[in-house]
Amino acid sequence: MTLDAKLEELRRGTLAAFAAAISVEELEEARVEALGRKGTLASISKDFGKLSPEERARVGKLLNSVKQDLETEYESKKLRFEQTDLAERLAKEWIDVTLPAPGVRPGSLHPITQLQGEIEDLFTSLGFAVLYGPEVETEEHNFDALNIPATHPARDMQDTFWLSDGQLLRTHTSPVQVRGMRTLRPPLRMIAPGRVFRNEEVDASHEHTFYQLEGMMVDRDVSVANLTYFMKTLLSSIFKREVTVRLRPGYFPFVEPGFELDIRCLICNGEGCAVCKHSGWVELLPCGLVHPNVLRMSSIDPEEWGGFAFGLGLTRLAMMRYGIDDIRQLQGGDLRFLTQF
Ligand code: DAH
């Protein structure tokens, strides 16, 4: 075979091998076989010495053109492989960066739930039972048995959602006092956290649905000193420091005497600031000694037993503790807000 024929054969055969290659590896193999250091082209060039100078010039040109053809074809096919490869990878490995990251993301308890849990732990350690009354209550539990008869103006203090069957959505957690007295019997210690409902216009500090935590202790010789002790213990534990409390008279039909309990302002230590409206004191919770009528209506003899009760605004307390200035955020379910706690 002449060198010309060998070169033509190499061109044809290698182009066919390039065309048949289905991977970069196969393409590379074909290239090495034809153009590599020990490849066909190299061995053909060895025979160049046998040619006359004129022949050498002519065949040399042919050799160069074969070499160039093969290299060009090799490069372009390799490029095509790389491009389809890239396209495939892009199609396969495409990710939507706007999707949430995979995996379980830990949630957290609502700030009110956290606070409620802490207070439950504290009172359980002090021997109190935790009761959860129903949210749909009878008029008797919510009002009458708490010394608020139908004709009493105190009924107007709480704007009530009445149900068509004469029941109501409890306006406070105090009806659980009645349930506690009637089931536990004295001596008893109980707290009752839960949701309460008022027909309120909603704004930054009013909600139709909020949380309270009721407390009650009925025993022999219960005095205001007992009440103050438990309230100081409660508040020091919530605010994680010693607090100073004071009692002012306050009216609630189910306690006598009734009080508003204030704490010395934790922001300014009583010097006066915006939070305490420059009074040095912050109103925190109403409380008092259980009214004899209330004991009597749950068949407890007020001559033998006495008690204290308090009604903590859980929602308000959570707002104070975490510095939340709009009550609606606590009900809104906005994760940007909730994940801070
Ligand atoms: N139940 C009252 C309310 O929601 C709060 C209250 C006041 C509860 C005095 C008490 C108490 O236990 O002794 O307005």
mmCIF file of C-alpha atoms and ligand atoms in Angstrom:
data_model
loop_
_atom_site.group_PDB
_atom_site.id
_atom_site.type_symbol
_atom_site.label_atom_id
_atom_site.label_comp_id
_atom_site.label_asym_id
_atom_site.label_seq_id
_atom_site.Cartn_x
_atom_site.Cartn_y
_atom_site.Cartn_z
ATOM 1 C CA MET A 1 0.000 0.000 0.000
ATOM 2 C CA THR A 2 1.311 3.441 -0.809
ATOM 3 C CA LEU A 3 1.745 6.031 1.918
ATOM 4 C CA ASP A 4 -1.036 8.055 0.287
ATOM 5 C CA ALA A 5 -3.357 5.105 0.521
ATOM 6 C CA LYS A 6 -2.342 4.464 4.132
ATOM 7 C CA LEU A 7 -3.048 8.092 5.036
ATOM 8 C CA GLU A 8 -6.431 8.063 3.308
ATOM 9 C CA GLU A 9 -7.246 4.811 5.047
ATOM 10 C CA LEU A 10 -6.257 6.374 8.412
ATOM 11 C CA ARG A 11 -8.453 9.412 7.753
ATOM 12 C CA ARG A 12 -11.481 7.357 6.781
ATOM 13 C CA GLY A 13 -11.079 4.781 9.554
ATOM 14 C CA THR A 14 -10.460 7.304 12.311
ATOM 15 C CA LEU A 15 -13.338 9.581 11.276
ATOM 16 C CA ALA A 16 -15.579 6.507 11.385
ATOM 17 C CA ALA A 17 -14.240 5.585 14.848
ATOM 18 C CA PHE A 18 -14.833 9.170 16.049
ATOM 19 C CA ALA A 19 -18.373 9.054 14.690
ATOM 20 C CA ALA A 20 -19.032 5.717 16.382
ATOM 21 C CA ALA A 21 -17.647 6.816 19.775
ATOM 22 C CA ILE A 22 -20.417 7.114 22.346
ATOM 23 C CA SER A 23 -18.325 8.497 25.205
ATOM 24 C CA VAL A 24 -15.344 10.811 25.706
ATOM 25 C CA GLU A 25 -13.342 7.730 26.700
ATOM 26 C CA GLU A 26 -14.043 5.953 23.399
ATOM 27 C CA LEU A 27 -13.285 9.145 21.498
ATOM 28 C CA GLU A 28 -10.006 9.525 23.348
ATOM 29 C CA GLU A 29 -9.073 5.904 22.605
ATOM 30 C CA ALA A 30 -9.622 6.425 18.890
ATOM 31 C CA ARG A 31 -7.531 9.579 18.988
ATOM 32 C CA VAL A 32 -4.628 7.892 20.747
ATOM 33 C CA GLU A 33 -4.726 5.026 18.290
ATOM 34 C CA ALA A 34 -4.510 7.379 15.322
ATOM 35 C CA LEU A 35 -2.567 10.396 16.547
ATOM 36 C CA GLY A 36 -0.830 9.244 19.746
ATOM 37 C CA ARG A 37 2.945 8.959 20.096
ATOM 38 C CA LYS A 38 2.851 5.295 19.188
ATOM 39 C CA GLY A 39 -0.194 5.660 16.931
ATOM 40 C CA THR A 40 -0.773 4.922 13.249
ATOM 41 C CA LEU A 41 0.212 8.380 12.062
ATOM 42 C CA ALA A 42 3.526 8.173 13.905
ATOM 43 C CA SER A 43 4.336 4.833 12.351
ATOM 44 C CA ILE A 44 3.411 6.089 8.875
ATOM 45 C CA SER A 45 5.805 9.033 9.306
ATOM 46 C CA LYS A 46 8.653 6.586 9.922
ATOM 47 C CA ASP A 47 8.428 5.540 6.280
ATOM 48 C CA PHE A 48 9.019 9.110 5.141
ATOM 49 C CA GLY A 49 12.773 8.587 4.923
ATOM 50 C CA LYS A 50 12.312 6.238 1.996
ATOM 51 C CA LEU A 51 10.693 8.922 -0.154
ATOM 52 C CA SER A 52 12.374 11.225 -2.624
ATOM 53 C CA PRO A 53 12.467 14.892 -1.549
ATOM 54 C CA GLU A 54 9.657 15.870 -3.991
ATOM 55 C CA GLU A 55 7.484 12.968 -2.898
ATOM 56 C CA ARG A 56 8.196 13.823 0.706
ATOM 57 C CA ALA A 57 6.933 17.384 0.231
ATOM 58 C CA ARG A 58 3.708 16.178 -1.421
ATOM 59 C CA VAL A 59 2.971 13.362 1.041
ATOM 60 C CA GLY A 60 3.955 15.672 3.910
ATOM 61 C CA LYS A 61 1.199 18.058 2.869
ATOM 62 C CA LEU A 62 -1.280 15.197 2.740
ATOM 63 C CA LEU A 63 -0.162 13.999 6.158
ATOM 64 C CA ASN A 64 -0.659 17.452 7.622
ATOM 65 C CA SER A 65 -4.115 17.766 6.157
ATOM 66 C CA VAL A 66 -5.111 14.318 7.511
ATOM 67 C CA LYS A 67 -3.741 15.212 10.904
ATOM 68 C CA GLN A 68 -5.561 18.532 10.912
ATOM 69 C CA ASP A 69 -8.863 16.978 9.793
ATOM 70 C CA LEU A 70 -8.697 14.403 12.537
ATOM 71 C CA GLU A 71 -7.750 16.912 15.210
ATOM 72 C CA THR A 72 -10.525 19.275 14.175
ATOM 73 C CA GLU A 73 -13.101 16.511 14.191
ATOM 74 C CA TYR A 74 -11.803 15.220 17.520
ATOM 75 C CA GLU A 75 -12.048 18.667 19.130
ATOM 76 C CA SER A 76 -15.536 19.343 17.879
ATOM 77 C CA LYS A 77 -16.878 15.953 18.937
ATOM 78 C CA LYS A 78 -15.234 16.325 22.342
ATOM 79 C CA LEU A 79 -16.866 19.716 22.727
ATOM 80 C CA ARG A 80 -20.258 18.217 21.879
ATOM 81 C CA PHE A 81 -19.758 15.529 24.509
ATOM 82 C CA GLU A 82 -18.875 18.151 27.089
ATOM 83 C CA GLN A 83 -21.872 20.262 26.190
ATOM 84 C CA THR A 84 -24.391 17.421 26.425
ATOM 85 C CA ASP A 85 -22.711 16.347 29.616
ATOM 86 C CA LEU A 86 -23.119 19.798 31.065
ATOM 87 C CA ALA A 87 -26.708 20.035 29.883
ATOM 88 C CA GLU A 88 -27.475 16.694 31.453
ATOM 89 C CA ARG A 89 -25.874 17.659 34.720
ATOM 90 C CA LEU A 90 -27.706 20.972 34.738
ATOM 91 C CA ALA A 91 -30.982 19.184 34.158
ATOM 92 C CA LYS A 92 -30.235 16.623 36.850
ATOM 93 C CA GLU A 93 -28.633 18.818 39.452
ATOM 94 C CA TRP A 94 -30.930 21.797 39.101
ATOM 95 C CA ILE A 95 -32.112 23.096 42.453
ATOM 96 C CA ASP A 96 -34.786 25.587 43.357
ATOM 97 C CA VAL A 97 -33.047 27.816 45.871
ATOM 98 C CA THR A 98 -36.371 29.306 46.910
ATOM 99 C CA LEU A 99 -37.530 25.972 48.349
ATOM 100 C CA PRO A 100 -37.148 25.432 52.101
ATOM 101 C CA ALA A 101 -34.079 23.402 53.020
ATOM 102 C CA PRO A 102 -34.812 19.678 53.355
ATOM 103 C CA GLY A 103 -34.915 17.920 56.685
ATOM 104 C CA VAL A 104 -36.808 18.397 59.899
ATOM 105 C CA ARG A 105 -36.626 21.876 61.299
ATOM 106 C CA PRO A 106 -37.084 21.951 65.060
ATOM 107 C CA GLY A 107 -40.038 24.004 66.216
ATOM 108 C CA SER A 108 -40.379 25.786 69.523
ATOM 109 C CA LEU A 109 -43.102 26.263 72.065
ATOM 110 C CA HIS A 110 -45.244 29.381 71.910
ATOM 111 C CA PRO A 111 -44.030 31.959 74.479
ATOM 112 C CA ILE A 112 -47.313 31.685 76.409
ATOM 113 C CA THR A 113 -47.014 27.888 76.489
ATOM 114 C CA GLN A 114 -43.437 28.206 77.783
ATOM 115 C CA LEU A 115 -44.506 30.576 80.540
ATOM 116 C CA GLN A 116 -47.507 28.399 81.426
ATOM 117 C CA GLY A 117 -45.233 25.332 81.670
ATOM 118 C CA GLU A 118 -42.826 27.147 84.001
ATOM 119 C CA ILE A 119 -45.615 28.277 86.306
ATOM 120 C CA GLU A 120 -47.179 24.806 86.309
ATOM 121 C CA ASP A 121 -43.807 23.319 87.318
ATOM 122 C CA LEU A 122 -43.382 25.843 90.108
ATOM 123 C CA PHE A 123 -46.845 25.342 91.586
ATOM 124 C CA THR A 124 -46.741 21.571 91.254
ATOM 125 C CA SER A 125 -43.545 21.664 93.310
ATOM 126 C CA LEU A 126 -45.497 23.634 95.951
ATOM 127 C CA GLY A 127 -48.215 20.986 96.138
ATOM 128 C CA PHE A 128 -50.783 22.562 93.809
ATOM 129 C CA ALA A 129 -52.928 20.501 91.437
ATOM 130 C CA VAL A 130 -53.222 21.690 87.836
ATOM 131 C CA LEU A 131 -56.830 21.760 86.574
ATOM 132 C CA TYR A 132 -58.077 22.596 83.091
ATOM 133 C CA GLY A 133 -61.743 23.519 83.021
ATOM 134 C CA PRO A 134 -63.904 23.616 79.897
ATOM 135 C CA GLU A 135 -63.910 26.665 77.619
ATOM 136 C CA VAL A 136 -67.671 26.417 77.167
ATOM 137 C CA GLU A 137 -69.043 27.063 80.629
ATOM 138 C CA THR A 138 -72.348 27.317 82.403
ATOM 139 C CA GLU A 139 -73.574 30.656 83.644
ATOM 140 C CA GLU A 140 -73.569 29.174 87.139
ATOM 141 C CA HIS A 141 -69.841 28.337 87.167
ATOM 142 C CA ASN A 142 -68.757 31.479 85.365
ATOM 143 C CA PHE A 143 -70.893 33.939 87.368
ATOM 144 C CA ASP A 144 -73.405 32.855 90.019
ATOM 145 C CA ALA A 145 -71.154 30.540 92.037
ATOM 146 C CA LEU A 146 -68.536 33.307 92.036
ATOM 147 C CA ASN A 147 -70.917 35.654 93.791
ATOM 148 C CA ILE A 148 -71.917 37.461 90.585
ATOM 149 C CA PRO A 149 -75.715 37.068 90.369
ATOM 150 C CA ALA A 150 -77.584 38.007 87.188
ATOM 151 C CA THR A 151 -78.709 41.333 88.620
ATOM 152 C CA HIS A 152 -75.230 42.361 89.765
ATOM 153 C CA PRO A 153 -73.552 45.244 87.913
ATOM 154 C CA ALA A 154 -70.243 43.328 88.104
ATOM 155 C CA ARG A 155 -71.534 41.198 85.234
ATOM 156 C CA ASP A 156 -70.938 44.210 83.019
ATOM 157 C CA MET A 157 -67.200 44.155 83.808
ATOM 158 C CA GLN A 158 -66.858 41.255 81.386
ATOM 159 C CA ASP A 159 -68.331 41.447 77.919
ATOM 160 C CA THR A 160 -69.549 37.925 77.373
ATOM 161 C CA PHE A 161 -69.982 35.705 74.314
ATOM 162 C CA TRP A 162 -73.272 33.961 75.074
ATOM 163 C CA LEU A 163 -74.186 30.764 73.257
ATOM 164 C CA SER A 164 -77.719 30.116 72.040
ATOM 165 C CA ASP A 165 -78.232 27.318 74.590
ATOM 166 C CA GLY A 166 -77.651 29.678 77.528
ATOM 167 C CA GLN A 167 -74.038 28.573 78.074
ATOM 168 C CA LEU A 168 -71.128 30.909 77.392
ATOM 169 C CA LEU A 169 -67.450 31.054 76.470
ATOM 170 C CA ARG A 170 -65.759 31.450 79.848
ATOM 171 C CA THR A 171 -64.778 35.066 80.418
ATOM 172 C CA HIS A 172 -62.104 34.113 82.960
ATOM 173 C CA THR A 173 -60.463 31.048 84.506
ATOM 174 C CA SER A 174 -62.220 31.683 87.836
ATOM 175 C CA PRO A 175 -65.013 29.125 87.141
ATOM 176 C CA VAL A 176 -62.307 26.460 87.540
ATOM 177 C CA GLN A 177 -62.095 27.577 91.202
ATOM 178 C CA VAL A 178 -65.691 26.419 91.557
ATOM 179 C CA ARG A 179 -64.974 23.118 89.812
ATOM 180 C CA GLY A 180 -61.866 22.649 91.984
ATOM 181 C CA MET A 181 -63.677 23.323 95.268
ATOM 182 C CA ARG A 182 -66.497 20.951 94.321
ATOM 183 C CA THR A 183 -64.283 18.063 93.262
ATOM 184 C CA LEU A 184 -61.081 18.359 95.330
ATOM 185 C CA ARG A 185 -62.728 19.502 98.614
ATOM 186 C CA PRO A 186 -60.629 21.351 101.212
ATOM 187 C CA PRO A 187 -57.825 21.527 102.061
ATOM 188 C CA LEU A 188 -56.932 22.193 98.438
ATOM 189 C CA ARG A 189 -54.340 23.950 96.321
ATOM 190 C CA MET A 190 -54.895 24.338 92.617
ATOM 191 C CA ILE A 191 -54.007 26.372 89.593
ATOM 192 C CA ALA A 192 -55.973 26.546 86.357
ATOM 193 C CA PRO A 193 -54.325 27.893 83.211
ATOM 194 C CA GLY A 194 -56.292 28.335 80.022
ATOM 195 C CA ARG A 195 -57.972 30.338 77.308
ATOM 196 C CA VAL A 196 -60.655 32.869 78.059
ATOM 197 C CA PHE A 197 -62.900 34.927 75.795
ATOM 198 C CA ARG A 198 -64.323 38.427 75.876
ATOM 199 C CA ASN A 199 -66.373 40.297 73.354
ATOM 200 C CA GLU A 200 -63.649 42.927 72.911
ATOM 201 C CA GLU A 201 -62.710 45.234 70.094
ATOM 202 C CA VAL A 202 -59.233 43.985 69.066
ATOM 203 C CA ASP A 203 -56.320 46.451 69.198
ATOM 204 C CA ALA A 204 -52.658 46.445 70.300
ATOM 205 C CA SER A 205 -53.600 45.651 73.897
ATOM 206 C CA HIS A 206 -56.998 43.897 73.593
ATOM 207 C CA GLU A 207 -57.849 40.478 72.228
ATOM 208 C CA HIS A 208 -61.119 38.575 72.239
ATOM 209 C CA THR A 209 -59.127 35.453 73.143
ATOM 210 C CA PHE A 210 -56.333 35.439 75.698
ATOM 211 C CA TYR A 211 -54.791 33.364 78.479
ATOM 212 C CA GLN A 212 -55.160 33.512 82.226
ATOM 213 C CA LEU A 213 -53.854 31.427 85.062
ATOM 214 C CA GLU A 214 -56.064 31.082 88.112
ATOM 215 C CA GLY A 215 -54.781 30.036 91.504
ATOM 216 C CA MET A 216 -56.559 29.020 94.671
ATOM 217 C CA MET A 217 -55.713 27.669 98.076
ATOM 218 C CA VAL A 218 -58.348 26.702 100.645
ATOM 219 C CA ASP A 219 -57.233 25.617 104.075
ATOM 220 C CA ARG A 220 -57.520 26.489 107.750
ATOM 221 C CA ASP A 221 -56.130 29.889 108.760
ATOM 222 C CA VAL A 222 -55.253 31.191 105.321
ATOM 223 C CA SER A 223 -54.274 34.852 105.470
ATOM 224 C CA VAL A 224 -53.076 37.690 103.281
ATOM 225 C CA ALA A 225 -49.553 36.776 104.430
ATOM 226 C CA ASN A 226 -49.914 33.378 102.716
ATOM 227 C CA LEU A 227 -51.180 35.076 99.601
ATOM 228 C CA THR A 228 -48.274 37.546 99.528
ATOM 229 C CA TYR A 229 -45.762 34.767 100.089
ATOM 230 C CA PHE A 230 -47.003 32.680 97.163
ATOM 231 C CA MET A 231 -47.232 35.712 94.884
ATOM 232 C CA LYS A 232 -43.672 36.798 95.709
ATOM 233 C CA THR A 233 -42.419 33.261 95.101
ATOM 234 C CA LEU A 234 -44.274 33.107 91.797
ATOM 235 C CA LEU A 235 -43.094 36.473 90.518
ATOM 236 C CA SER A 236 -39.472 36.078 91.634
ATOM 237 C CA SER A 237 -39.352 32.807 89.767
ATOM 238 C CA ILE A 238 -40.901 34.261 86.613
ATOM 239 C CA PHE A 239 -38.697 37.343 86.520
ATOM 240 C CA LYS A 240 -35.709 35.413 87.867
ATOM 241 C CA ARG A 241 -34.942 37.983 90.569
ATOM 242 C CA GLU A 242 -36.254 39.190 93.895
ATOM 243 C CA VAL A 243 -39.369 41.350 93.432
ATOM 244 C CA THR A 244 -41.040 43.795 95.775
ATOM 245 C CA VAL A 245 -44.828 43.645 95.859
ATOM 246 C CA ARG A 246 -47.551 45.838 97.269
ATOM 247 C CA LEU A 247 -51.300 45.381 97.598
ATOM 248 C CA ARG A 248 -53.906 48.000 96.762
ATOM 249 C CA PRO A 249 -57.609 47.499 97.349
ATOM 250 C CA GLY A 250 -59.409 46.194 94.278
ATOM 251 C CA TYR A 251 -62.970 45.055 93.759
ATOM 252 C CA PHE A 252 -63.919 41.572 92.566
ATOM 253 C CA PRO A 253 -67.171 40.010 93.792
ATOM 254 C CA PHE A 254 -65.587 36.650 94.617
ATOM 255 C CA VAL A 255 -62.913 37.937 97.019
ATOM 256 C CA GLU A 256 -63.090 39.956 100.231
ATOM 257 C CA PRO A 257 -60.838 41.758 100.753
ATOM 258 C CA GLY A 258 -59.854 42.042 97.091
ATOM 259 C CA PHE A 259 -56.541 43.474 95.911
ATOM 260 C CA GLU A 260 -54.589 44.636 92.947
ATOM 261 C CA LEU A 261 -51.052 43.382 93.386
ATOM 262 C CA ASP A 262 -48.314 45.609 92.004
ATOM 263 C CA ILE A 263 -44.604 44.918 91.682
ATOM 264 C CA ARG A 264 -41.871 47.473 91.933
ATOM 265 C CA CYS A 265 -40.949 48.348 88.348
ATOM 266 C CA LEU A 266 -38.186 46.029 87.129
ATOM 267 C CA ILE A 267 -37.042 48.475 84.495
ATOM 268 C CA CYS A 268 -36.290 51.469 86.710
ATOM 269 C CA ASN A 269 -36.287 49.807 90.164
ATOM 270 C CA GLY A 270 -39.007 52.177 91.298
ATOM 271 C CA GLU A 271 -37.385 55.445 90.219
ATOM 272 C CA GLY A 272 -40.082 56.039 87.598
ATOM 273 C CA CYS A 273 -39.910 55.389 83.843
ATOM 274 C CA ALA A 274 -42.153 55.090 80.781
ATOM 275 C CA VAL A 275 -43.001 51.444 81.491
ATOM 276 C CA CYS A 276 -44.414 52.163 84.952
ATOM 277 C CA LYS A 277 -45.816 55.498 83.802
ATOM 278 C CA HIS A 278 -43.463 57.195 86.300
ATOM 279 C CA SER A 279 -45.189 55.656 89.288
ATOM 280 C CA GLY A 280 -42.410 53.154 90.131
ATOM 281 C CA TRP A 281 -45.004 50.322 90.275
ATOM 282 C CA VAL A 282 -46.528 48.018 87.681
ATOM 283 C CA GLU A 283 -49.983 46.520 88.172
ATOM 284 C CA LEU A 284 -49.624 42.790 87.805
ATOM 285 C CA LEU A 285 -52.472 40.692 89.098
ATOM 286 C CA PRO A 286 -55.732 40.822 90.998
ATOM 287 C CA CYS A 287 -56.172 38.594 94.031
ATOM 288 C CA GLY A 288 -57.804 38.379 97.414
ATOM 289 C CA LEU A 289 -59.232 36.198 100.149
ATOM 290 C CA VAL A 290 -62.029 33.961 98.938
ATOM 291 C CA HIS A 291 -65.448 35.479 99.707
ATOM 292 C CA PRO A 292 -67.473 33.440 102.278
ATOM 293 C CA ASN A 293 -70.391 33.332 99.812
ATOM 294 C CA VAL A 294 -68.167 31.650 97.242
ATOM 295 C CA LEU A 295 -67.102 28.985 99.747
ATOM 296 C CA ARG A 296 -70.700 28.477 100.823
ATOM 297 C CA MET A 297 -71.969 28.080 97.259
ATOM 298 C CA SER A 298 -69.563 25.180 96.835
ATOM 299 C CA SER A 299 -70.655 23.666 100.167
ATOM 300 C CA ILE A 300 -67.558 24.698 102.112
ATOM 301 C CA ASP A 301 -68.109 26.099 105.591
ATOM 302 C CA PRO A 302 -66.485 29.557 105.817
ATOM 303 C CA GLU A 303 -66.342 29.240 109.607
ATOM 304 C CA GLU A 304 -63.958 26.329 109.222
ATOM 305 C CA TRP A 305 -62.148 27.110 105.983
ATOM 306 C CA GLY A 306 -60.660 30.147 104.306
ATOM 307 C CA GLY A 307 -58.673 30.710 101.172
ATOM 308 C CA PHE A 308 -56.916 33.015 98.764
ATOM 309 C CA ALA A 309 -57.286 33.262 95.012
ATOM 310 C CA PHE A 310 -55.501 35.085 92.241
ATOM 311 C CA GLY A 311 -56.003 35.611 88.533
ATOM 312 C CA LEU A 312 -52.843 36.034 86.534
ATOM 313 C CA GLY A 313 -53.054 37.465 83.033
ATOM 314 C CA LEU A 314 -50.748 34.989 81.262
ATOM 315 C CA THR A 315 -50.882 36.857 77.982
ATOM 316 C CA ARG A 316 -50.034 40.146 79.645
ATOM 317 C CA LEU A 317 -47.236 38.567 81.645
ATOM 318 C CA ALA A 318 -45.705 37.024 78.514
ATOM 319 C CA MET A 319 -45.825 40.459 76.892
ATOM 320 C CA MET A 320 -44.069 42.007 79.878
ATOM 321 C CA ARG A 321 -41.448 39.313 80.145
ATOM 322 C CA TYR A 322 -40.519 39.316 76.464
ATOM 323 C CA GLY A 323 -41.162 43.018 75.814
ATOM 324 C CA ILE A 324 -43.913 42.343 73.243
ATOM 325 C CA ASP A 325 -45.825 45.526 72.544
ATOM 326 C CA ASP A 326 -48.684 44.227 70.394
ATOM 327 C CA ILE A 327 -50.959 41.485 71.725
ATOM 328 C CA ARG A 328 -52.046 40.526 68.197
ATOM 329 C CA GLN A 329 -48.598 39.079 67.464
ATOM 330 C CA LEU A 330 -49.209 36.340 70.017
ATOM 331 C CA GLN A 331 -52.258 35.103 68.112
ATOM 332 C CA GLY A 332 -51.027 35.782 64.583
ATOM 333 C CA GLY A 333 -49.067 32.572 63.954
ATOM 334 C CA ASP A 334 -46.334 34.486 62.103
ATOM 335 C CA LEU A 335 -43.246 32.263 62.203
ATOM 336 C CA ARG A 336 -40.878 35.221 61.896
ATOM 337 C CA PHE A 337 -42.244 36.341 65.255
ATOM 338 C CA LEU A 338 -42.652 32.941 66.892
ATOM 339 C CA THR A 339 -39.226 31.485 66.077
ATOM 340 C CA GLN A 340 -37.607 34.151 68.263
ATOM 341 C CA PHE A 341 -38.689 32.326 71.390
HETATM 342 N N1 DAH B 1 -61.329 36.591 87.159
HETATM 343 C C1 DAH B 1 -60.916 37.972 87.241
HETATM 344 C C2 DAH B 1 -60.933 38.599 85.865
HETATM 345 O O1 DAH B 1 -60.699 37.926 84.908
HETATM 346 C C3 DAH B 1 -59.530 38.076 87.808
HETATM 347 C C4 DAH B 1 -59.435 37.692 89.261
HETATM 348 C C5 DAH B 1 -59.506 38.643 90.242
HETATM 349 C C6 DAH B 1 -59.234 36.374 89.624
HETATM 350 C C7 DAH B 1 -59.381 38.339 91.569
HETATM 351 C C8 DAH B 1 -59.112 36.031 90.969
HETATM 352 C C9 DAH B 1 -59.186 37.020 91.924
HETATM 353 O O2 DAH B 1 -58.914 34.787 91.367
HETATM 354 O O3 DAH B 1 -59.056 36.698 93.245
HETATM 355 O O4 DAH B 1 -61.146 39.779 85.753
#
